[in-house]
PDB file of C-alpha atoms in Angstrom:
ATOM      1  CA  MET Y   1       8.799 -21.250 -13.656  1.00 46.00           C
ATOM      2  CA  ALA Y   2       7.652 -20.355 -17.160  1.00 48.00           C
ATOM      3  CA  GLN Y   3       5.523 -17.564 -15.748  1.00 47.00           C
ATOM      4  CA  LYS Y   4       8.463 -16.163 -13.762  1.00 45.00           C
ATOM      5  CA  LYS Y   5      10.645 -16.267 -16.852  1.00 43.00           C
ATOM      6  CA  GLY Y   6       7.921 -14.548 -18.873  1.00 46.00           C
ATOM      7  CA  LEU Y   7       7.552 -11.739 -16.345  1.00 43.00           C
ATOM      8  CA  LYS Y   8      11.319 -11.380 -16.195  1.00 41.00           C
ATOM      9  CA  ASN Y   9      11.565 -11.116 -19.969  1.00 42.00           C
ATOM     10  CA  MET Y  10       8.697  -8.611 -20.164  1.00 43.00           C
ATOM     11  CA  LYS Y  11      10.456  -6.400 -17.610  1.00 40.00           C
ATOM     12  CA  PHE Y  12      13.757  -6.661 -19.448  1.00 38.00           C
ATOM     13  CA  ASN Y  13      12.117  -5.748 -22.738  1.00 41.00           C
ATOM     14  CA  PHE Y  14      10.155  -2.920 -21.148  1.00 38.00           C
ATOM     15  CA  LEU Y  15      13.167  -1.371 -19.454  1.00 37.00           C
ATOM     16  CA  GLN Y  16      15.947  -2.001 -21.958  1.00 38.00           C
ATOM     17  CA  LYS Y  17      14.712  -2.348 -25.532  1.00 37.00           C
ATOM     18  CA  GLN Y  18      14.902   0.778 -27.668  1.00 35.00           C
ATOM     19  CA  THR Y  19      11.525   1.092 -29.361  1.00 38.00           C
ATOM     20  CA  SER Y  20       9.167   3.475 -31.031  1.00 43.00           C
ATOM     21  CA  ARG Y  21       6.386   5.192 -29.076  1.00 44.00           C
ATOM     22  CA  ARG Y  22       3.871   2.697 -30.497  1.00 46.00           C
ATOM     23  CA  GLU Y  23       6.000  -0.216 -29.276  1.00 45.00           C
ATOM     24  CA  MET Y  24       6.425   1.466 -25.905  1.00 43.00           C
ATOM     25  CA  LEU Y  25       2.668   1.745 -25.492  1.00 45.00           C
ATOM     26  CA  ARG Y  26       2.265  -1.876 -26.530  1.00 44.00           C
ATOM     27  CA  ASP Y  27       4.869  -3.010 -23.963  1.00 42.00           C
ATOM     28  CA  SER Y  28       3.143  -0.866 -21.333  1.00 43.00           C
ATOM     29  CA  ALA Y  29      -0.148  -2.535 -22.185  1.00 43.00           C
ATOM     30  CA  THR Y  30       1.459  -5.976 -21.842  1.00 41.00           C
ATOM     31  CA  LEU Y  31       2.701  -5.105 -18.377  1.00 43.00           C
ATOM     32  CA  ALA Y  32      -0.671  -3.582 -17.540  1.00 45.00           C
ATOM     33  CA  GLY Y  33      -2.325  -6.833 -18.596  1.00 43.00           C
ATOM     34  CA  SER Y  34      -0.086  -8.730 -16.197  1.00 42.00           C
ATOM     35  CA  ALA Y  35      -1.037  -6.322 -13.451  1.00 43.00           C
ATOM     36  CA  PHE Y  36      -4.689  -6.690 -14.391  1.00 43.00           C
ATOM     37  CA  LEU Y  37      -4.437 -10.444 -13.803  1.00 40.00           C
ATOM     38  CA  ALA Y  38      -2.436  -9.817 -10.649  1.00 41.00           C
ATOM     39  CA  HIS Y  39      -5.379  -7.881  -9.250  1.00 40.00           C
ATOM     40  CA  LEU Y  40      -7.726 -10.737  -9.974  1.00 42.00           C
ATOM     41  CA  PHE Y  41      -5.311 -13.309  -8.524  1.00 41.00           C
ATOM     42  CA  PRO Y  42      -3.332 -11.073  -6.171  1.00 39.00           C
ATOM     43  CA  ALA Y  43      -1.549 -13.467  -3.831  1.00 38.00           C
ATOM     44  CA  THR Y  44      -0.206 -15.992  -6.325  1.00 37.00           C
ATOM     45  CA  LEU Y  45       0.811 -13.698  -9.142  1.00 38.00           C
ATOM     46  CA  LEU Y  46       2.297 -11.007  -6.940  1.00 36.00           C
ATOM     47  CA  ARG Y  47       4.515 -13.596  -5.252  1.00 39.00           C
ATOM     48  CA  ALA Y  48       5.529 -15.034  -8.610  1.00 37.00           C
ATOM     49  CA  SER Y  49       6.286 -11.633 -10.116  1.00 35.00           C
ATOM     50  CA  ALA Y  50       8.318 -10.526  -7.101  1.00 36.00           C
ATOM     51  CA  ALA Y  51      10.416 -13.692  -7.350  1.00 37.00           C
ATOM     52  CA  GLY Y  52      10.726 -13.189 -11.094  1.00 36.00           C
ATOM     53  CA  TYR Y  53      11.914  -9.625 -10.593  1.00 33.00           C
ATOM     54  CA  ALA Y  54      14.517 -10.770  -8.060  1.00 36.00           C
ATOM     55  CA  GLN Y  55      15.957 -13.135 -10.682  1.00 35.00           C
ATOM     56  CA  TYR Y  56      15.835 -10.405 -13.313  1.00 31.00           C
ATOM     57  CA  ALA Y  57      17.599  -7.883 -11.075  1.00 33.00           C
ATOM     58  CA  GLN Y  58      20.462 -10.299 -10.423  1.00 35.00           C
ATOM     59  CA  GLN Y  59      20.917 -11.001 -14.125  1.00 35.00           C
ATOM     60  CA  ALA Y  60      20.520  -7.433 -15.379  1.00 35.00           C
ATOM     61  CA  PRO Y  61      22.786  -5.205 -13.265  1.00 32.00           C
ATOM     62  CA  SER Y  62      22.603  -2.480 -15.924  1.00 39.00           C
ATOM     63  CA  ALA Y  63      19.019  -1.891 -14.785  1.00 50.00           C
ATOM     64  CA  ALA Y  64      20.015  -1.304 -11.178  1.00 67.00           C
ATOM     65  CA  ASP Y  65      17.364   1.411 -10.883  1.00 87.00           C
ATOM     66  CA  PRO Y  66      14.268   0.137 -12.714  1.00 90.00           C
ATOM     67  CA  LEU Y  67      12.245   3.223 -11.795  1.00 92.00           C
ATOM     68  CA  ALA Y  68      14.836   5.498 -13.373  1.00 94.00           C
ATOM     69  CA  SER Y  69      14.844   3.249 -16.438  1.00 92.00           C
ATOM     70  CA  ILE Y  70      11.052   3.477 -16.789  1.00 93.00           C
ATOM     71  CA  ARG Y  71      11.171   7.253 -16.351  1.00 95.00           C
ATOM     72  CA  ALA Y  72      13.821   7.478 -19.067  1.00 95.00           C
ATOM     73  CA  ARG Y  73      11.817   5.183 -21.309  1.00 94.00           C
ATOM     74  CA  PHE Y  74       8.654   7.264 -20.982  1.00 95.00           C
ATOM     75  CA  ASN Y  75      10.704  10.394 -21.591  1.00 96.00           C
ATOM     76  CA  THR Y  76      11.563   9.218 -25.114  1.00 96.00           C
ATOM     77  CA  ALA Y  77       8.004  10.097 -26.184  1.00 96.00           C
ATOM     78  CA  PRO Y  78       7.528  13.500 -27.833  1.00 97.00           C
ATOM     79  CA  ILE Y  79       5.121  16.003 -26.307  1.00 97.00           C
ATOM     80  CA  GLN Y  80       2.140  16.387 -28.618  1.00 97.00           C
ATOM     81  CA  THR Y  81      -0.247  19.333 -28.311  1.00 97.00           C
ATOM     82  CA  GLN Y  82      -3.989  19.352 -28.941  1.00 97.00           C
ATOM     83  CA  LYS Y  83      -6.153  22.429 -28.356  1.00 97.00           C
ATOM     84  CA  PHE Y  84      -9.686  21.961 -27.006  1.00 98.00           C
ATOM     85  CA  ALA Y  85     -10.416  25.696 -26.784  1.00 96.00           C
ATOM     86  CA  ASP Y  86      -8.455  28.954 -26.811  1.00 96.00           C
ATOM     87  CA  ASN Y  87      -7.772  28.494 -23.093  1.00 97.00           C
ATOM     88  CA  LEU Y  88      -7.627  24.674 -22.817  1.00 98.00           C
ATOM     89  CA  THR Y  89      -4.844  22.466 -24.171  1.00 98.00           C
ATOM     90  CA  MET Y  90      -3.906  18.795 -23.864  1.00 98.00           C
ATOM     91  CA  LEU Y  91      -0.243  17.805 -23.828  1.00 98.00           C
ATOM     92  CA  SER Y  92       0.372  14.092 -24.323  1.00 97.00           C
ATOM     93  CA  GLY Y  93       3.572  12.082 -24.254  1.00 95.00           C
ATOM     94  CA  PRO Y  94       6.099  11.402 -21.490  1.00 96.00           C
ATOM     95  CA  GLY Y  95       4.050   9.332 -19.057  1.00 90.00           C
ATOM     96  CA  GLY Y  96       0.487  10.207 -19.919  1.00 95.00           C
ATOM     97  CA  SER Y  97      -1.719  13.214 -20.576  1.00 98.00           C
ATOM     98  CA  VAL Y  98      -1.534  16.721 -19.118  1.00 98.00           C
ATOM     99  CA  VAL Y  99      -4.346  19.257 -19.519  1.00 98.00           C
ATOM    100  CA  VAL Y 100      -3.656  22.986 -19.088  1.00 98.00           C
ATOM    101  CA  LEU Y 101      -6.230  25.724 -18.501  1.00 98.00           C
ATOM    102  CA  ASN Y 102      -4.564  29.026 -19.366  1.00 98.00           C
ATOM    103  CA  GLY Y 103      -5.680  32.629 -19.056  1.00 98.00           C
ATOM    104  CA  PRO Y 104      -5.500  35.852 -17.060  1.00 97.00           C
ATOM    105  CA  ASP Y 105      -6.210  33.986 -13.814  1.00 98.00           C
ATOM    106  CA  GLY Y 106      -3.076  31.902 -14.342  1.00 98.00           C
ATOM    107  CA  LYS Y 107      -2.204  28.421 -15.551  1.00 98.00           C
ATOM    108  CA  PHE Y 108      -3.992  25.417 -14.047  1.00 98.00           C
ATOM    109  CA  VAL Y 109      -2.104  22.195 -14.846  1.00 98.00           C
ATOM    110  CA  VAL Y 110      -3.612  18.731 -14.360  1.00 98.00           C
ATOM    111  CA  ASP Y 111      -0.895  16.063 -13.942  1.00 98.00           C
ATOM    112  CA  THR Y 112       2.794  16.591 -14.617  1.00 98.00           C
ATOM    113  CA  PHE Y 113       4.572  13.906 -16.736  1.00 98.00           C
ATOM    114  CA  VAL Y 114       7.676  12.024 -15.559  1.00 98.00           C
ATOM    115  CA  ALA Y 115      10.575  13.885 -13.949  1.00 98.00           C
ATOM    116  CA  PRO Y 116      13.010  13.798 -16.916  1.00 98.00           C
ATOM    117  CA  ALA Y 117      10.390  15.576 -19.043  1.00 98.00           C
ATOM    118  CA  TRP Y 118      10.451  18.706 -16.858  1.00 98.00           C
ATOM    119  CA  PRO Y 119      12.503  20.929 -19.229  1.00 98.00           C
ATOM    120  CA  ARG Y 120      10.167  20.093 -22.117  1.00 98.00           C
ATOM    121  CA  LEU Y 121       7.049  20.495 -19.965  1.00 98.00           C
ATOM    122  CA  LYS Y 122       8.271  23.911 -18.796  1.00 98.00           C
ATOM    123  CA  GLU Y 123       8.939  24.922 -22.405  1.00 98.00           C
ATOM    124  CA  ALA Y 124       5.450  23.786 -23.448  1.00 98.00           C
ATOM    125  CA  LEU Y 125       3.823  25.667 -20.566  1.00 98.00           C
ATOM    126  CA  ASP Y 126       5.846  28.812 -21.297  1.00 98.00           C
ATOM    127  CA  GLY Y 127       4.728  28.545 -24.918  1.00 97.00           C
ATOM    128  CA  LEU Y 128       1.086  28.853 -23.891  1.00 97.00           C
ATOM    129  CA  GLY Y 129       1.546  32.410 -22.639  1.00 95.00           C
ATOM    130  CA  ASN Y 130       2.934  34.576 -19.868  1.00 96.00           C
ATOM    131  CA  ALA Y 131       0.286  33.886 -17.231  1.00 97.00           C
ATOM    132  CA  PRO Y 132       1.816  32.640 -13.960  1.00 98.00           C
ATOM    133  CA  LEU Y 133       1.441  29.089 -12.727  1.00 98.00           C
ATOM    134  CA  LYS Y 134      -1.485  29.020 -10.307  1.00 98.00           C
ATOM    135  CA  TYR Y 135      -2.438  25.401  -9.553  1.00 98.00           C
ATOM    136  CA  VAL Y 136      -1.209  21.892 -10.220  1.00 98.00           C
ATOM    137  CA  ILE Y 137      -3.876  19.211  -9.795  1.00 99.00           C
ATOM    138  CA  ASP Y 138      -2.761  15.617  -9.230  1.00 98.00           C
ATOM    139  CA  THR Y 139      -5.313  13.043 -10.387  1.00 98.00           C
ATOM    140  CA  HIS Y 140      -3.682  10.336  -8.200  1.00 98.00           C
ATOM    141  CA  TRP Y 141      -0.379   9.464  -6.524  1.00 98.00           C
ATOM    142  CA  HIS Y 142       1.545   7.584  -9.245  1.00 97.00           C
ATOM    143  CA  PHE Y 143       4.899   8.985 -10.370  1.00 96.00           C
ATOM    144  CA  GLY Y 144       3.949   9.736 -13.988  1.00 96.00           C
ATOM    145  CA  HIS Y 145       1.297  12.140 -12.690  1.00 98.00           C
ATOM    146  CA  THR Y 146       3.114  13.728  -9.722  1.00 98.00           C
ATOM    147  CA  ASP Y 147       6.826  13.663 -10.640  1.00 98.00           C
ATOM    148  CA  ASN Y 148       7.064  17.369 -11.456  1.00 98.00           C
ATOM    149  CA  ASN Y 149       5.077  18.677  -8.505  1.00 98.00           C
ATOM    150  CA  ALA Y 150       8.196  20.115  -6.876  1.00 98.00           C
ATOM    151  CA  PRO Y 151       9.503  22.219  -9.790  1.00 98.00           C
ATOM    152  CA  LEU Y 152       5.983  23.424 -10.589  1.00 98.00           C
ATOM    153  CA  HIS Y 153       5.471  24.415  -6.944  1.00 98.00           C
ATOM    154  CA  ALA Y 154       8.855  26.147  -6.938  1.00 98.00           C
ATOM    155  CA  ALA Y 155       7.677  28.076 -10.007  1.00 98.00           C
ATOM    156  CA  GLY Y 156       4.652  29.364  -8.074  1.00 98.00           C
ATOM    157  CA  ALA Y 157       1.912  26.734  -8.310  1.00 98.00           C
ATOM    158  CA  THR Y 158      -0.145  25.380  -5.421  1.00 98.00           C
ATOM    159  CA  VAL Y 159      -0.392  21.593  -5.669  1.00 98.00           C
ATOM    160  CA  LEU Y 160      -3.955  20.351  -5.117  1.00 98.00           C
ATOM    161  CA  ALA Y 161      -5.014  16.714  -4.770  1.00 98.00           C
ATOM    162  CA  HIS Y 162      -7.230  14.314  -2.890  1.00 98.00           C
ATOM    163  CA  GLU Y 163      -6.157  13.776   0.708  1.00 98.00           C
ATOM    164  CA  ASN Y 164      -5.268  10.143  -0.022  1.00 98.00           C
ATOM    165  CA  THR Y 165      -2.768  11.281  -2.672  1.00 98.00           C
ATOM    166  CA  LYS Y 166      -0.822  13.220  -0.058  1.00 98.00           C
ATOM    167  CA  LYS Y 167      -1.025  10.230   2.285  1.00 98.00           C
ATOM    168  CA  ARG Y 168       0.238   7.766  -0.326  1.00 98.00           C
ATOM    169  CA  MET Y 169       3.014  10.080  -1.505  1.00 98.00           C
ATOM    170  CA  SER Y 170       4.180  10.415   2.094  1.00 98.00           C
ATOM    171  CA  GLU Y 171       4.706   6.651   2.426  1.00 98.00           C
ATOM    172  CA  PRO Y 172       7.146   4.152   0.884  1.00 97.00           C
ATOM    173  CA  HIS Y 173       5.584   1.740  -1.603  1.00 95.00           C
ATOM    174  CA  ASP Y 174       6.476  -1.417  -3.481  1.00 91.00           C
ATOM    175  CA  LEU Y 175       4.773  -2.409  -6.735  1.00 84.00           C
ATOM    176  CA  PRO Y 176       5.885  -6.048  -7.090  1.00 81.00           C
ATOM    177  CA  VAL Y 177       4.248  -6.660 -10.470  1.00 78.00           C
ATOM    178  CA  LEU Y 178       6.438  -3.952 -12.009  1.00 79.00           C
ATOM    179  CA  GLY Y 179       9.384  -4.586  -9.688  1.00 84.00           C
ATOM    180  CA  LEU Y 180       9.369  -0.990  -8.445  1.00 89.00           C
ATOM    181  CA  HIS Y 181      10.081   0.620  -5.082  1.00 92.00           C
ATOM    182  CA  PHE Y 182       9.094   4.174  -4.184  1.00 94.00           C
ATOM    183  CA  ASP Y 183      10.574   6.143  -1.318  1.00 96.00           C
ATOM    184  CA  PRO Y 184       8.343   8.778   0.299  1.00 97.00           C
ATOM    185  CA  SER Y 185       8.155  11.915  -1.824  1.00 98.00           C
ATOM    186  CA  PRO Y 186      10.107  14.944  -0.581  1.00 97.00           C
ATOM    187  CA  ALA Y 187       8.113  17.551   1.300  1.00 97.00           C
ATOM    188  CA  GLU Y 188       8.270  20.040  -1.566  1.00 97.00           C
ATOM    189  CA  ALA Y 189       6.539  17.554  -3.886  1.00 98.00           C
ATOM    190  CA  LEU Y 190       3.574  16.889  -1.590  1.00 98.00           C
ATOM    191  CA  PRO Y 191       0.220  18.602  -2.218  1.00 98.00           C
ATOM    192  CA  GLN Y 192      -0.161  21.818  -0.235  1.00 98.00           C
ATOM    193  CA  GLN Y 193      -3.951  21.714  -0.509  1.00 98.00           C
ATOM    194  CA  THR Y 194      -6.201  18.639  -0.278  1.00 98.00           C
ATOM    195  CA  PHE Y 195      -9.894  17.782  -0.248  1.00 98.00           C
ATOM    196  CA  ALA Y 196     -11.948  14.800   0.904  1.00 98.00           C
ATOM    197  CA  ALA Y 197     -14.747  14.351  -1.624  1.00 98.00           C
ATOM    198  CA  SER Y 198     -15.136  17.164  -4.154  1.00 98.00           C
ATOM    199  CA  HIS Y 199     -13.733  20.590  -4.932  1.00 98.00           C
ATOM    200  CA  LYS Y 200     -14.531  23.359  -7.420  1.00 98.00           C
ATOM    201  CA  LEU Y 201     -12.353  26.010  -8.980  1.00 98.00           C
ATOM    202  CA  GLN Y 202     -13.519  28.986 -11.064  1.00 98.00           C
ATOM    203  CA  ALA Y 203     -10.879  30.435 -13.358  1.00 98.00           C
ATOM    204  CA  ASN Y 204     -10.375  31.807 -16.845  1.00 98.00           C
ATOM    205  CA  GLY Y 205     -14.099  31.623 -17.580  1.00 97.00           C
ATOM    206  CA  GLU Y 206     -14.126  27.895 -16.773  1.00 98.00           C
ATOM    207  CA  THR Y 207     -15.477  25.753 -13.924  1.00 98.00           C
ATOM    208  CA  LEU Y 208     -13.280  22.862 -12.850  1.00 98.00           C
ATOM    209  CA  ALA Y 209     -15.210  20.235 -10.886  1.00 98.00           C
ATOM    210  CA  LEU Y 210     -12.894  17.805  -9.082  1.00 98.00           C
ATOM    211  CA  GLN Y 211     -14.478  14.602  -7.792  1.00 98.00           C
ATOM    212  CA  HIS Y 212     -12.998  11.698  -5.858  1.00 98.00           C
ATOM    213  CA  VAL Y 213     -14.259   8.220  -6.759  1.00 98.00           C
ATOM    214  CA  ALA Y 214     -14.377   5.016  -4.732  1.00 98.00           C
ATOM    215  CA  PRO Y 215     -11.139   2.983  -4.988  1.00 98.00           C
ATOM    216  CA  ALA Y 216     -10.595   2.129  -8.651  1.00 98.00           C
ATOM    217  CA  HIS Y 217      -7.139   2.496 -10.241  1.00 98.00           C
ATOM    218  CA  THR Y 218      -5.961   3.395  -6.712  1.00 98.00           C
ATOM    219  CA  ASP Y 219      -7.717   4.823  -3.653  1.00 98.00           C
ATOM    220  CA  THR Y 220      -6.496   8.322  -4.587  1.00 98.00           C
ATOM    221  CA  ASP Y 221      -8.242   8.844  -7.940  1.00 98.00           C
ATOM    222  CA  ILE Y 222     -10.127  11.950  -8.975  1.00 98.00           C
ATOM    223  CA  TYR Y 223     -11.502  13.109 -12.291  1.00 98.00           C
ATOM    224  CA  VAL Y 224     -11.533  16.742 -13.437  1.00 99.00           C
ATOM    225  CA  HIS Y 225     -14.564  18.033 -15.341  1.00 98.00           C
ATOM    226  CA  PHE Y 226     -13.979  21.208 -17.363  1.00 98.00           C
ATOM    227  CA  GLN Y 227     -17.655  21.989 -17.547  1.00 98.00           C
ATOM    228  CA  LYS Y 228     -17.788  24.831 -20.074  1.00 98.00           C
ATOM    229  CA  ALA Y 229     -15.400  23.112 -22.492  1.00 98.00           C
ATOM    230  CA  ASN Y 230     -17.212  19.769 -22.104  1.00 98.00           C
ATOM    231  CA  VAL Y 231     -13.941  17.953 -21.320  1.00 98.00           C
ATOM    232  CA  ILE Y 232     -13.502  15.294 -18.634  1.00 98.00           C
ATOM    233  CA  GLN Y 233      -9.997  14.277 -17.610  1.00 98.00           C
ATOM    234  CA  MET Y 234     -10.237  10.725 -16.235  1.00 98.00           C
ATOM    235  CA  ALA Y 235      -6.489  10.084 -16.032  1.00 98.00           C
ATOM    236  CA  ASP Y 236      -5.766   6.449 -15.124  1.00 98.00           C
ATOM    237  CA  LEU Y 237      -9.413   5.650 -14.528  1.00 98.00           C
ATOM    238  CA  PHE Y 238      -9.375   5.221 -18.327  1.00 98.00           C
ATOM    239  CA  PHE Y 239      -6.722   3.561 -20.522  1.00 98.00           C
ATOM    240  CA  ASN Y 240      -7.927   4.144 -24.081  1.00 97.00           C
ATOM    241  CA  GLY Y 241      -7.359   1.136 -26.331  1.00 96.00           C
ATOM    242  CA  MET Y 242      -5.290  -0.861 -23.848  1.00 95.00           C
ATOM    243  CA  TYR Y 243      -5.603  -2.899 -20.697  1.00 95.00           C
ATOM    244  CA  PRO Y 244      -5.446  -0.801 -17.532  1.00 96.00           C
ATOM    245  CA  TYR Y 245      -2.970  -1.048 -14.728  1.00 94.00           C
ATOM    246  CA  ILE Y 246      -4.949  -1.557 -11.509  1.00 95.00           C
ATOM    247  CA  ASP Y 247      -2.849  -1.009  -8.370  1.00 95.00           C
ATOM    248  CA  PRO Y 248      -4.150  -3.232  -5.554  1.00 94.00           C
ATOM    249  CA  SER Y 249      -1.228  -2.185  -3.337  1.00 93.00           C
ATOM    250  CA  THR Y 250      -2.943   1.189  -2.850  1.00 96.00           C
ATOM    251  CA  GLY Y 251      -6.565   0.130  -2.931  1.00 97.00           C
ATOM    252  CA  GLY Y 252      -7.241  -0.345  -6.636  1.00 97.00           C
ATOM    253  CA  ASN Y 253      -9.843  -2.860  -7.767  1.00 97.00           C
ATOM    254  CA  ILE Y 254     -11.673  -3.724 -10.954  1.00 98.00           C
ATOM    255  CA  ASN Y 255     -15.150  -3.138  -9.522  1.00 98.00           C
ATOM    256  CA  GLY Y 256     -14.163   0.444  -8.786  1.00 98.00           C
ATOM    257  CA  MET Y 257     -12.792   0.894 -12.307  1.00 98.00           C
ATOM    258  CA  ILE Y 258     -16.128  -0.225 -13.743  1.00 98.00           C
ATOM    259  CA  ALA Y 259     -18.042   2.037 -11.351  1.00 98.00           C
ATOM    260  CA  ALA Y 260     -15.869   5.015 -12.316  1.00 98.00           C
ATOM    261  CA  ALA Y 261     -16.482   4.359 -16.012  1.00 98.00           C
ATOM    262  CA  ASP Y 262     -20.219   4.181 -15.360  1.00 98.00           C
ATOM    263  CA  LYS Y 263     -20.069   7.483 -13.470  1.00 98.00           C
ATOM    264  CA  ILE Y 264     -18.341   9.293 -16.330  1.00 98.00           C
ATOM    265  CA  LEU Y 265     -20.659   7.712 -18.905  1.00 98.00           C
ATOM    266  CA  SER Y 266     -23.580   9.194 -16.972  1.00 98.00           C
ATOM    267  CA  LEU Y 267     -21.963  12.670 -17.220  1.00 98.00           C
ATOM    268  CA  ALA Y 268     -20.698  12.524 -20.789  1.00 98.00           C
ATOM    269  CA  GLY Y 269     -22.570  13.352 -23.952  1.00 98.00           C
ATOM    270  CA  ASN Y 270     -21.768  12.339 -27.495  1.00 96.00           C
ATOM    271  CA  TYR Y 271     -19.536  15.395 -27.937  1.00 98.00           C
ATOM    272  CA  THR Y 272     -17.703  15.189 -24.610  1.00 98.00           C
ATOM    273  CA  LYS Y 273     -13.935  14.864 -24.931  1.00 98.00           C
ATOM    274  CA  ILE Y 274     -12.611  12.287 -22.456  1.00 98.00           C
ATOM    275  CA  VAL Y 275      -8.919  12.482 -21.603  1.00 98.00           C
ATOM    276  CA  PRO Y 276      -7.408   9.110 -20.632  1.00 98.00           C
ATOM    277  CA  GLY Y 277      -4.309   8.619 -18.541  1.00 97.00           C
ATOM    278  CA  HIS Y 278      -2.789   6.660 -21.420  1.00 96.00           C
ATOM    279  CA  GLY Y 279      -3.784   6.315 -25.052  1.00 96.00           C
ATOM    280  CA  PRO Y 280      -5.370   8.778 -27.483  1.00 97.00           C
ATOM    281  CA  LEU Y 281      -8.085  11.298 -26.655  1.00 98.00           C
ATOM    282  CA  GLY Y 282     -11.365   9.425 -26.212  1.00 98.00           C
ATOM    283  CA  ASN Y 283     -15.102   9.927 -26.303  1.00 98.00           C
ATOM    284  CA  LYS Y 284     -18.174   8.257 -24.864  1.00 98.00           C
ATOM    285  CA  ALA Y 285     -18.016   5.390 -27.367  1.00 98.00           C
ATOM    286  CA  ASP Y 286     -14.366   4.677 -26.489  1.00 98.00           C
ATOM    287  CA  LEU Y 287     -15.116   4.693 -22.763  1.00 98.00           C
ATOM    288  CA  THR Y 288     -18.072   2.366 -23.333  1.00 98.00           C
ATOM    289  CA  LYS Y 289     -15.753  -0.115 -25.081  1.00 98.00           C
ATOM    290  CA  PHE Y 290     -13.311   0.116 -22.172  1.00 98.00           C
ATOM    291  CA  ARG Y 291     -16.058  -0.450 -19.607  1.00 98.00           C
ATOM    292  CA  ASP Y 292     -17.423  -3.422 -21.569  1.00 98.00           C
ATOM    293  CA  MET Y 293     -13.917  -4.935 -21.766  1.00 98.00           C
ATOM    294  CA  LEU Y 294     -13.526  -4.632 -17.990  1.00 98.00           C
ATOM    295  CA  ILE Y 295     -16.876  -6.315 -17.375  1.00 98.00           C
ATOM    296  CA  ALA Y 296     -16.144  -9.138 -19.816  1.00 97.00           C
ATOM    297  CA  SER Y 297     -12.688  -9.697 -18.345  1.00 97.00           C
ATOM    298  CA  ARG Y 298     -13.978  -9.738 -14.789  1.00 97.00           C
ATOM    299  CA  GLU Y 299     -16.687 -12.256 -15.667  1.00 98.00           C
ATOM    300  CA  ARG Y 300     -14.333 -14.567 -17.536  1.00 98.00           C
ATOM    301  CA  VAL Y 301     -11.699 -14.648 -14.819  1.00 96.00           C
ATOM    302  CA  GLN Y 302     -14.313 -14.985 -12.092  1.00 97.00           C
ATOM    303  CA  LYS Y 303     -15.672 -18.031 -13.910  1.00 97.00           C
ATOM    304  CA  LEU Y 304     -12.182 -19.563 -13.938  1.00 98.00           C
ATOM    305  CA  LYS Y 305     -11.694 -18.776 -10.262  1.00 96.00           C
ATOM    306  CA  SER Y 306     -15.065 -20.277  -9.397  1.00 97.00           C
ATOM    307  CA  ALA Y 307     -14.054 -23.428 -11.291  1.00 97.00           C
ATOM    308  CA  GLY Y 308     -11.042 -23.762  -8.987  1.00 98.00           C
ATOM    309  CA  LYS Y 309      -8.391 -22.797 -11.528  1.00 97.00           C
ATOM    310  CA  SER Y 310      -5.041 -21.580 -10.260  1.00 96.00           C
ATOM    311  CA  ALA Y 311      -3.588 -18.338 -11.587  1.00 93.00           C
ATOM    312  CA  GLN Y 312      -1.287 -20.273 -13.913  1.00 95.00           C
ATOM    313  CA  GLU Y 313      -4.153 -22.444 -15.175  1.00 96.00           C
ATOM    314  CA  ALA Y 314      -6.266 -19.348 -15.770  1.00 96.00           C
ATOM    315  CA  VAL Y 315      -3.481 -17.759 -17.834  1.00 95.00           C
ATOM    316  CA  ALA Y 316      -3.163 -20.979 -19.847  1.00 96.00           C
ATOM    317  CA  GLU Y 317      -6.872 -20.757 -20.711  1.00 96.00           C
ATOM    318  CA  LYS Y 318      -6.141 -17.449 -22.533  1.00 96.00           C
ATOM    319  CA  PRO Y 319      -9.365 -15.780 -21.398  1.00 96.00           C
ATOM    320  CA  PHE Y 320      -8.440 -12.507 -23.137  1.00 96.00           C
ATOM    321  CA  ALA Y 321      -7.418 -14.031 -26.492  1.00 96.00           C
ATOM    322  CA  ASP Y 322     -10.081 -12.156 -28.462  1.00 96.00           C
ATOM    323  CA  LEU Y 323      -9.343  -8.899 -26.638  1.00 96.00           C
ATOM    324  CA  ASP Y 324      -5.561  -8.940 -27.022  1.00 94.00           C
ATOM    325  CA  PRO Y 325      -5.490  -7.834 -30.703  1.00 93.00           C
ATOM    326  CA  VAL Y 326      -7.492  -4.684 -29.908  1.00 90.00           C
TER     327      VAL Y 326
END
C-alpha cells in the first residue's frame, strides 16, 4: 500500500508541480529509478504501479491526459544550443537532445523533441541556415524522440529509423510504470525508410554511421556516430548523471544497456563527445561512470533476488542509497 501511494504521489508531483528545469530532471530521474527497479522486478512492481496509477487517475481528474501533461511539462524547458563544429549543432531541452548536421546537402536532424516544442524546434532549425530539411533520424520509438516526425516530414524530410521503430510506432502501447497509453502513430509520423542492422549516410562532408544494438533501452535503439566530428549520439542508451528508464514493455533490459555502453566505450576516445538522451553532454569518463552504476545496481538487486527478497523488501533495503545523491 505504501508503495502504491508513493508511486501515486511521484506521478502527481511529476505531472502537476510547477518546477524549474533542474527539479524536472530530478523528478524524471526519480521516475526512471522506479522504472529501473520495475525492470528488475517486472511482474510485482508493474502490477503495483498500474494499480497505483488507477487510484491516482480517479483522484486527480485534472490530469485526465497524463501523456499530454508530460509533454507540456517537458516543453517548459528552454532550447539550449551547443555547436560541435560549423556544420554540427546540439539542441537540448524539451524532451532530450537533438543533433543537427547542416550544410549544402541539407539538414539532417537526429530526434525531434516533444510535440508542443515544434514551433521552437522549427525556429531553431531555421536559424541554422536556409538548407532544406533532408532527413530525420529516430534513435528509437519513444514520443520525446519521434513526436515531431510528421511536421518535419511535411516540411520535406525523409524519416529514417530502425525497422523495429516503425513496428513499435504502428502499435498501441501501455507503459504501466508511468501510467501512460500510446495509440498507434498516424501514418504521416511513421518512418518512410528503415534498416535492419546498420546504415551509412554521407552528407555535408560528414559520415553518419547508424548502428542498431541488441535490446537495451528498448528493442528499437540505434546510435549515430558522426565520424569526422568525433561525436556519438547515444540517445536513451545513455542517461548522463541520472538513472535510466529501461522499457521492458518493448524489449528493454539492463544487460543490453550495459552491452551498449561497452560498445560505445570501445569506439570512443578521450576527446569523443557523447550525446545522451537526457542530461548534459558527456564524454568517455561520464559513460564509464554510467556503465559502472548499471553493473553495480544489477549486482546488488540480483543478490537481493537470489536471497528471496520480494520487490518491496528489496526497496526497503535501499540498495541504491549511495548512488541516489549523484
